[in-house]
């Protein structure tokens, strides 16, 4: 993309445009601050036209399941062919280290393929209404129907991955979709939508608008023509969406302050390695990254030393370097806020074991021990490369601490005992419990989502497609008993 030149970001029909909006969206690199592109924010009239296009297409042209699958499979192939361009774009606009950016693109290749498969697997079920007295002559079944026009709104931290769980899933379900990517990272999203067009998706099935949440996002929430809102982002915005869109379906993937339990019988080396990676991957700007690590008191000091050793070995630097483990945070404000939370925890009695120093947008990955339960690093979502170690005496106490939060997305537990693992799985209040791996384990076929303030609904291809599908019941009132028709 030429530096600072207006970049086409608004897609209605077959036409990419840079929009007429007064407001400019400047896309800058978190590493080095280079201006990557300037987009014009979509005007209210353009947003309205985008929704109209998706509504009209939905009413006029339903793609057959085979056609959906063919296009999504082709898109998967094209993403694979363009993988390095996608990865470089993620590095530039999100500051994600290149190895992680490549992994994100590889996931998208698979997610699109899974969407292609799911498109041809949509099935209903037979409903045994004839078991009800008076209905002996009736038969019933359900058919899957696309829910309508989907509004997809994504956050900055997975510019390709988040879109891949919203747009191709909507297409697989037979919906049309209006997408608004995060204003900080719109460039990879533009590439992804272009790739879907190149794969043969007819105009109008996906349309794209650009802009800030409080303007363009808000207009989308207030548009009554959407049937489903698929949103990934902060809990505050998720709650606002829920209040605004009323009875319409919402799929909300929100924040977390993930708990990970390291029990006394755990493989401590494995736990330290997994958790060091989990707390620092993409500078901790991952909704399921390890934040609260609950460690049995008998192994606490030993584990703290092992974890610190792993964390100190992480290479912090230029995200385009192959060797980099941890890049910059998304903004200076985000890095400053994380630095403040570390200082607050230390002032409140926590011991800083390693890291925590800020250099511009970089925060050295940090481990703290024995924080006050009141500190922000315990109670709130850090979204930074920081974890706190909290000692516990019994499994019951660990489960109580883990659940003592408004969030409930995923949790991890390290233990050699099946009994302990299953007890935790039953009693942790979260959408997913990961055993002998960190809370940040995720593959794209698994059901993924939270409870409490972490959201509602599930992503993971099959589950997202279900959320965008209505199950319609069909009841046949047969005019003569089935066996009399013989
Ligand atoms: P954010 O909530 O600030 O923004 C997300 C999106 O919402 C952006 O596109 C933004 O423009 C839009 N938005 C903001 N205000 C809006 C409004 N009034 N109406 C409509 N749209 C609006 O989140 P972020 O800072 O981009 O991302 C970080 C957050 O995302 C963290 O809380 C993280 O936990 C969460 N997240 C969750 C998951 C998950 O799967 N649960 C995955 C990734 C990120």
mmCIF file of N, CA and C in Angstrom, residues 30-32 90-91 94-101 273-286 289-290 307-330 335 338 354-367 383-387:
data_model
loop_
_atom_site.group_PDB
_atom_site.id
_atom_site.type_symbol
_atom_site.label_atom_id
_atom_site.label_comp_id
_atom_site.label_asym_id
_atom_site.label_seq_id
_atom_site.Cartn_x
_atom_site.Cartn_y
_atom_site.Cartn_z
ATOM 1 N N UNK A 30 2.312 -0.256 14.517
ATOM 2 C CA UNK A 30 2.671 -0.177 15.939
ATOM 3 C C UNK A 30 4.187 -0.197 16.142
ATOM 4 N N UNK A 31 4.917 -0.866 15.248
ATOM 5 C CA UNK A 31 6.381 -0.848 15.337
ATOM 6 C C UNK A 31 6.913 0.196 14.368
ATOM 7 N N UNK A 32 7.514 1.261 14.888
ATOM 8 C CA UNK A 32 8.126 2.282 14.036
ATOM 9 C C UNK A 32 7.199 3.427 13.695
ATOM 10 N N UNK A 90 -0.368 -8.344 8.474
ATOM 11 C CA UNK A 90 -0.683 -8.436 9.913
ATOM 12 C C UNK A 90 0.484 -7.892 10.737
ATOM 13 N N UNK A 91 1.697 -8.230 10.331
ATOM 14 C CA UNK A 91 2.878 -7.708 11.045
ATOM 15 C C UNK A 91 2.857 -6.182 11.006
ATOM 16 N N UNK A 94 -0.709 -4.693 12.770
ATOM 17 C CA UNK A 94 -1.021 -5.122 14.140
ATOM 18 C C UNK A 94 0.225 -5.237 15.008
ATOM 19 N N UNK A 95 1.404 -5.249 14.387
ATOM 20 C CA UNK A 95 2.648 -5.412 15.156
ATOM 21 C C UNK A 95 2.803 -6.817 15.711
ATOM 22 N N UNK A 96 2.146 -7.773 15.074
ATOM 23 C CA UNK A 96 2.232 -9.170 15.553
ATOM 24 C C UNK A 96 3.517 -9.794 15.013
ATOM 25 N N UNK A 97 4.270 -10.517 15.826
ATOM 26 C CA UNK A 97 5.496 -11.144 15.327
ATOM 27 C C UNK A 97 5.219 -12.070 14.135
ATOM 28 N N UNK A 98 6.147 -12.078 13.206
ATOM 29 C CA UNK A 98 5.914 -12.734 11.912
ATOM 30 C C UNK A 98 5.531 -14.217 12.067
ATOM 31 N N UNK A 99 6.171 -14.918 13.008
ATOM 32 C CA UNK A 99 5.828 -16.354 13.135
ATOM 33 C C UNK A 99 4.375 -16.517 13.580
ATOM 34 N N UNK A 100 3.922 -15.640 14.466
ATOM 35 C CA UNK A 100 2.526 -15.709 14.918
ATOM 36 C C UNK A 100 1.570 -15.264 13.808
ATOM 37 N N UNK A 101 2.014 -14.280 13.019
ATOM 38 C CA UNK A 101 1.175 -13.813 11.910
ATOM 39 C C UNK A 101 1.000 -14.937 10.890
ATOM 40 N N UNK A 273 6.707 -23.659 30.462
ATOM 41 C CA UNK A 273 6.914 -23.374 29.036
ATOM 42 C C UNK A 273 5.599 -22.900 28.392
ATOM 43 N N UNK A 274 4.532 -23.628 28.653
ATOM 44 C CA UNK A 274 3.238 -23.272 28.035
ATOM 45 C C UNK A 274 2.761 -21.915 28.521
ATOM 46 N N UNK A 275 2.915 -21.659 29.821
ATOM 47 C CA UNK A 275 2.360 -20.417 30.366
ATOM 48 C C UNK A 275 3.211 -19.200 30.000
ATOM 49 N N UNK A 276 4.521 -19.394 29.846
ATOM 50 C CA UNK A 276 5.367 -18.274 29.410
ATOM 51 C C UNK A 276 4.939 -17.837 28.011
ATOM 52 N N UNK A 277 4.676 -18.819 27.187
ATOM 53 C CA UNK A 277 4.221 -18.489 25.830
ATOM 54 C C UNK A 277 2.832 -17.854 25.879
ATOM 55 N N UNK A 278 1.962 -18.438 26.687
ATOM 56 C CA UNK A 278 0.573 -17.979 26.727
ATOM 57 C C UNK A 278 0.460 -16.535 27.227
ATOM 58 N N UNK A 279 1.256 -16.172 28.229
ATOM 59 C CA UNK A 279 1.119 -14.820 28.779
ATOM 60 C C UNK A 279 1.730 -13.762 27.865
ATOM 61 N N UNK A 280 2.605 -14.216 26.938
ATOM 62 C CA UNK A 280 3.347 -13.230 26.149
ATOM 63 C C UNK A 280 2.966 -13.207 24.675
ATOM 64 N N UNK A 281 2.214 -14.205 24.211
ATOM 65 C CA UNK A 281 1.948 -14.284 22.783
ATOM 66 C C UNK A 281 1.173 -13.030 22.364
ATOM 67 N N UNK A 282 1.588 -12.451 21.254
ATOM 68 C CA UNK A 282 1.065 -11.180 20.766
ATOM 69 C C UNK A 282 0.990 -10.158 21.903
ATOM 70 N N UNK A 283 2.076 -10.086 22.665
ATOM 71 C CA UNK A 283 2.193 -9.144 23.792
ATOM 72 C C UNK A 283 0.977 -9.230 24.723
ATOM 73 N N UNK A 284 0.466 -10.452 24.882
ATOM 74 C CA UNK A 284 -0.651 -10.667 25.809
ATOM 75 C C UNK A 284 -1.981 -10.128 25.314
ATOM 76 N N UNK A 285 -2.035 -9.666 24.088
ATOM 77 C CA UNK A 285 -3.271 -9.065 23.570
ATOM 78 C C UNK A 285 -4.145 -10.136 22.926
ATOM 79 N N UNK A 286 -4.392 -11.154 23.695
ATOM 80 C CA UNK A 286 -5.190 -12.297 23.264
ATOM 81 C C UNK A 286 -6.191 -12.545 24.389
ATOM 82 N N UNK A 289 -5.232 -15.320 26.839
ATOM 83 C CA UNK A 289 -3.847 -15.455 27.307
ATOM 84 C C UNK A 289 -3.831 -15.616 28.834
ATOM 85 N N UNK A 290 -2.828 -16.325 29.335
ATOM 86 C CA UNK A 290 -2.747 -16.596 30.775
ATOM 87 C C UNK A 290 -2.542 -15.290 31.519
ATOM 88 N N UNK A 307 9.154 -20.334 35.670
ATOM 89 C CA UNK A 307 8.409 -19.455 34.755
ATOM 90 C C UNK A 307 9.239 -18.208 34.425
ATOM 91 N N UNK A 308 9.842 -17.623 35.445
ATOM 92 C CA UNK A 308 10.639 -16.408 35.229
ATOM 93 C C UNK A 308 11.787 -16.694 34.262
ATOM 94 N N UNK A 309 12.384 -17.874 34.398
ATOM 95 C CA UNK A 309 13.495 -18.237 33.502
ATOM 96 C C UNK A 309 13.007 -18.270 32.043
ATOM 97 N N UNK A 310 11.831 -18.855 31.837
ATOM 98 C CA UNK A 310 11.265 -18.925 30.473
ATOM 99 C C UNK A 310 10.926 -17.521 29.960
ATOM 100 N N UNK A 311 10.361 -16.702 30.831
ATOM 101 C CA UNK A 311 9.897 -15.374 30.402
ATOM 102 C C UNK A 311 11.090 -14.475 30.094
ATOM 103 N N UNK A 312 12.148 -14.590 30.918
ATOM 104 C CA UNK A 312 13.349 -13.756 30.669
ATOM 105 C C UNK A 312 14.004 -14.123 29.331
ATOM 106 N N UNK A 313 13.797 -15.359 28.892
ATOM 107 C CA UNK A 313 14.445 -15.801 27.646
ATOM 108 C C UNK A 313 13.699 -15.332 26.392
ATOM 109 N N UNK A 314 12.505 -14.756 26.560
ATOM 110 C CA UNK A 314 11.725 -14.332 25.389
ATOM 111 C C UNK A 314 12.429 -13.166 24.693
ATOM 112 N N UNK A 315 12.406 -13.204 23.369
ATOM 113 C CA UNK A 315 13.063 -12.125 22.613
ATOM 114 C C UNK A 315 12.022 -11.069 22.257
ATOM 115 N N UNK A 316 12.262 -9.860 22.745
ATOM 116 C CA UNK A 316 11.340 -8.740 22.520
ATOM 117 C C UNK A 316 11.944 -7.860 21.431
ATOM 118 N N UNK A 317 11.150 -7.504 20.420
ATOM 119 C CA UNK A 317 11.741 -6.637 19.401
ATOM 120 C C UNK A 317 10.881 -6.453 18.176
ATOM 121 N N UNK A 318 11.552 -6.197 17.070
ATOM 122 C CA UNK A 318 10.918 -5.904 15.784
ATOM 123 C C UNK A 318 10.053 -7.102 15.372
ATOM 124 N N UNK A 319 8.755 -6.885 15.164
ATOM 125 C CA UNK A 319 7.880 -8.027 14.854
ATOM 126 C C UNK A 319 8.163 -8.676 13.504
ATOM 127 N N UNK A 320 8.879 -7.977 12.625
ATOM 128 C CA UNK A 320 9.161 -8.604 11.330
ATOM 129 C C UNK A 320 10.376 -9.532 11.388
ATOM 130 N N UNK A 321 11.104 -9.543 12.518
ATOM 131 C CA UNK A 321 12.265 -10.447 12.659
ATOM 132 C C UNK A 321 11.794 -11.858 13.002
ATOM 133 N N UNK A 322 12.404 -12.843 12.335
ATOM 134 C CA UNK A 322 12.002 -14.239 12.555
ATOM 135 C C UNK A 322 12.186 -14.664 14.018
ATOM 136 N N UNK A 323 13.174 -14.061 14.683
ATOM 137 C CA UNK A 323 13.496 -14.523 16.039
ATOM 138 C C UNK A 323 12.600 -13.893 17.116
ATOM 139 N N UNK A 324 11.813 -12.885 16.746
ATOM 140 C CA UNK A 324 11.056 -12.147 17.774
ATOM 141 C C UNK A 324 9.914 -12.973 18.359
ATOM 142 N N UNK A 325 9.851 -12.986 19.696
ATOM 143 C CA UNK A 325 8.732 -13.630 20.385
ATOM 144 C C UNK A 325 7.648 -12.620 20.744
ATOM 145 N N UNK A 326 8.072 -11.441 21.156
ATOM 146 C CA UNK A 326 7.132 -10.438 21.675
ATOM 147 C C UNK A 326 7.388 -9.106 20.973
ATOM 148 N N UNK A 327 6.356 -8.578 20.343
ATOM 149 C CA UNK A 327 6.467 -7.293 19.657
ATOM 150 C C UNK A 327 5.897 -6.167 20.508
ATOM 151 N N UNK A 328 5.598 -5.042 19.850
ATOM 152 C CA UNK A 328 5.040 -3.901 20.577
ATOM 153 C C UNK A 328 3.581 -4.133 20.922
ATOM 154 N N UNK A 329 3.070 -3.338 21.840
ATOM 155 C CA UNK A 329 1.636 -3.340 22.068
ATOM 156 C C UNK A 329 0.975 -2.467 21.003
ATOM 157 N N UNK A 330 -0.338 -2.554 20.918
ATOM 158 C CA UNK A 330 -1.027 -1.914 19.790
ATOM 159 C C UNK A 330 -0.885 -0.398 19.814
ATOM 160 N N UNK A 335 0.278 0.414 26.245
ATOM 161 C CA UNK A 335 1.509 0.051 26.960
ATOM 162 C C UNK A 335 1.615 0.819 28.275
ATOM 163 N N UNK A 338 -0.747 -0.683 30.856
ATOM 164 C CA UNK A 338 -0.230 -1.937 31.423
ATOM 165 C C UNK A 338 0.880 -1.641 32.435
ATOM 166 N N UNK A 354 9.986 -10.501 37.299
ATOM 167 C CA UNK A 354 10.753 -10.114 36.097
ATOM 168 C C UNK A 354 9.893 -9.229 35.212
ATOM 169 N N UNK A 355 10.543 -8.469 34.338
ATOM 170 C CA UNK A 355 9.864 -7.652 33.333
ATOM 171 C C UNK A 355 9.159 -6.448 33.917
ATOM 172 N N UNK A 356 8.200 -5.939 33.120
ATOM 173 C CA UNK A 356 7.371 -4.823 33.571
ATOM 174 C C UNK A 356 7.878 -3.458 33.146
ATOM 175 N N UNK A 357 9.107 -3.372 32.597
ATOM 176 C CA UNK A 357 9.629 -2.068 32.182
ATOM 177 C C UNK A 357 9.067 -1.740 30.794
ATOM 178 N N UNK A 358 8.734 -0.479 30.606
ATOM 179 C CA UNK A 358 8.182 -0.047 29.317
ATOM 180 C C UNK A 358 9.234 0.737 28.543
ATOM 181 N N UNK A 359 9.286 0.457 27.237
ATOM 182 C CA UNK A 359 10.142 1.226 26.347
ATOM 183 C C UNK A 359 9.260 1.605 25.159
ATOM 184 N N UNK A 360 8.721 2.800 25.170
ATOM 185 C CA UNK A 360 7.762 3.175 24.127
ATOM 186 C C UNK A 360 6.548 2.265 24.185
ATOM 187 N N UNK A 361 6.242 1.616 23.028
ATOM 188 C CA UNK A 361 5.077 0.725 22.978
ATOM 189 C C UNK A 361 5.392 -0.695 23.426
ATOM 190 N N UNK A 362 6.634 -0.938 23.827
ATOM 191 C CA UNK A 362 7.017 -2.282 24.277
ATOM 192 C C UNK A 362 6.881 -2.388 25.790
ATOM 193 N N UNK A 363 6.355 -3.500 26.252
ATOM 194 C CA UNK A 363 6.386 -3.781 27.690
ATOM 195 C C UNK A 363 7.126 -5.106 27.847
ATOM 196 N N UNK A 364 8.188 -5.103 28.644
ATOM 197 C CA UNK A 364 8.917 -6.358 28.870
ATOM 198 C C UNK A 364 7.978 -7.328 29.589
ATOM 199 N N UNK A 365 7.818 -8.560 29.057
ATOM 200 C CA UNK A 365 6.881 -9.517 29.657
ATOM 201 C C UNK A 365 7.151 -9.664 31.152
ATOM 202 N N UNK A 366 6.088 -9.587 31.941
ATOM 203 C CA UNK A 366 6.245 -9.467 33.384
ATOM 204 C C UNK A 366 5.558 -10.605 34.137
ATOM 205 N N UNK A 367 6.188 -11.007 35.228
ATOM 206 C CA UNK A 367 5.599 -11.963 36.166
ATOM 207 C C UNK A 367 5.645 -11.327 37.544
ATOM 208 N N UNK A 383 -4.812 -7.719 29.108
ATOM 209 C CA UNK A 383 -4.575 -7.572 27.670
ATOM 210 C C UNK A 383 -3.173 -7.011 27.426
ATOM 211 N N UNK A 384 -2.200 -7.598 28.118
ATOM 212 C CA UNK A 384 -0.804 -7.144 28.080
ATOM 213 C C UNK A 384 0.058 -8.350 28.484
ATOM 214 N N UNK A 385 1.371 -8.319 28.204
ATOM 215 C CA UNK A 385 2.214 -9.482 28.515
ATOM 216 C C UNK A 385 2.566 -9.557 30.003
ATOM 217 N N UNK A 386 1.563 -9.786 30.818
ATOM 218 C CA UNK A 386 1.739 -9.767 32.270
ATOM 219 C C UNK A 386 0.918 -10.886 32.887
ATOM 220 N N UNK A 387 1.521 -11.598 33.854
ATOM 221 C CA UNK A 387 0.740 -12.586 34.611
ATOM 222 C C UNK A 387 1.085 -12.464 36.082
#
